[in-house]
CSV table of C-alpha atoms in Angstrom, one decimal:
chain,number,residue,atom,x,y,z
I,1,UNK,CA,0.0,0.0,0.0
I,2,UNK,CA,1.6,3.4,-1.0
I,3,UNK,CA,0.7,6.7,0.9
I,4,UNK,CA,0.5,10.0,-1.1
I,5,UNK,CA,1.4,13.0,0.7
I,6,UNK,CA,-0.1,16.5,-0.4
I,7,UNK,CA,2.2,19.3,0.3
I,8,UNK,CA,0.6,23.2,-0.1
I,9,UNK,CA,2.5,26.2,0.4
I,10,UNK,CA,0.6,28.9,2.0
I,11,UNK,CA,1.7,32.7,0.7
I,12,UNK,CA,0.2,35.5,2.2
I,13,UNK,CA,-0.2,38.9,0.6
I,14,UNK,CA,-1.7,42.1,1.6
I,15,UNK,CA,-3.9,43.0,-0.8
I,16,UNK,CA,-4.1,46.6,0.4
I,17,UNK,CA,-1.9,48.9,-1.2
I,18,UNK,CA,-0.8,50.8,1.8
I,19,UNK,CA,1.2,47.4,3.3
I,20,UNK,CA,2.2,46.0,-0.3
I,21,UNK,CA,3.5,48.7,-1.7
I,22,UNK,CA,2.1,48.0,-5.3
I,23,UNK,CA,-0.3,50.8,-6.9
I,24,UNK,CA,0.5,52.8,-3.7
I,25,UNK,CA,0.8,56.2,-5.6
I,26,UNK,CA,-2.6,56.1,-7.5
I,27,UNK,CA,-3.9,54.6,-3.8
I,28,UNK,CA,-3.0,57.7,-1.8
I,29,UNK,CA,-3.8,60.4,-5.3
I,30,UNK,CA,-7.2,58.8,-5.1
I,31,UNK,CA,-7.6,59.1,-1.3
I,32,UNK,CA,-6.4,62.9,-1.5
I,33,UNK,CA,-8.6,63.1,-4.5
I,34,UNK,CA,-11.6,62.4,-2.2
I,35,UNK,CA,-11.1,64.1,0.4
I,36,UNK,CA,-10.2,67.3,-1.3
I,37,UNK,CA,-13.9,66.8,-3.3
I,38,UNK,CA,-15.7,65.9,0.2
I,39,UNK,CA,-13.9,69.1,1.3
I,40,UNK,CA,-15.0,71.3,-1.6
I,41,UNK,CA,-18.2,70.0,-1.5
I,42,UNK,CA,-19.0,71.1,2.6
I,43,UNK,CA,-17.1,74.5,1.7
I,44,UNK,CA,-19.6,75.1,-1.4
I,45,UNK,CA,-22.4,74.0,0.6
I,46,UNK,CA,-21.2,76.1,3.3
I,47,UNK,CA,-21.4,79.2,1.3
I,48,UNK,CA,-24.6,78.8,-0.5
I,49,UNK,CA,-26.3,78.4,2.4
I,50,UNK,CA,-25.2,82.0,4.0
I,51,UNK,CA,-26.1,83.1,0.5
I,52,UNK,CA,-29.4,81.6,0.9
I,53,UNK,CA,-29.5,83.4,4.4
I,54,UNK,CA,-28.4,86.9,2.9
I,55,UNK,CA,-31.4,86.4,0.4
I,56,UNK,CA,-33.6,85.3,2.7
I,57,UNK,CA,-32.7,88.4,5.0
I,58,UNK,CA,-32.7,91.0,2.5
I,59,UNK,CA,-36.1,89.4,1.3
I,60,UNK,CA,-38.7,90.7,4.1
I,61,UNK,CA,-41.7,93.0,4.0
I,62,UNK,CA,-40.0,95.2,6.3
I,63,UNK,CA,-36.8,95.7,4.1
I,64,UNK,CA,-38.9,95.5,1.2
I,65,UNK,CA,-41.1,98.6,2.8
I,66,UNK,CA,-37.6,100.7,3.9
I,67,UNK,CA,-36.3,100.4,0.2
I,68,UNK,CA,-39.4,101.2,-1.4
I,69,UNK,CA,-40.1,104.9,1.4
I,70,UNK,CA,-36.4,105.3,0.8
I,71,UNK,CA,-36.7,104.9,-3.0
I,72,UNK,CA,-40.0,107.5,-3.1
I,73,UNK,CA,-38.2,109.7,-0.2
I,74,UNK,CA,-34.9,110.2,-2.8
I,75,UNK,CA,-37.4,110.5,-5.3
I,76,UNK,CA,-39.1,113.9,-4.1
């Protein structure tokens, strides 16, 4: 009776970039890519909303009524 004996080897690899090494550059351009977007984004967000609030403001009855007795003051 013959025995057969299996052997495996077992390699282990980090499939990440940032332990392997490989692709690491395009890795860490995309990871500055989007967070540079994300950041943009919240900063653009950011403004239009005091824009929004400036409109808003500048948009009542009251200031509408001030500019409109100032307008027909100046225009006397």
């Amino acid at each position: 009776m013959t025995t057969k004996i299996a052997q495996a080897e077992l390699t282990f690899q980090f499939k990440s970039p940032e332990f392997n090494g490989v692709g690491y550059s395009s890795h860490v351009q995309t990871i500055e890519n989007t967070t540079s977007t994300r950041k943009k984004a919240i900063e653009d967000a950011r403004l239009q909303a005091a824009k929004d609030a400036a409109t808003a403001a500048n948009n009542t009855n009251l200031v509408k009524f001030l500019n409109n007795f100032e307008s027909r003051v100046y225009a006397q």
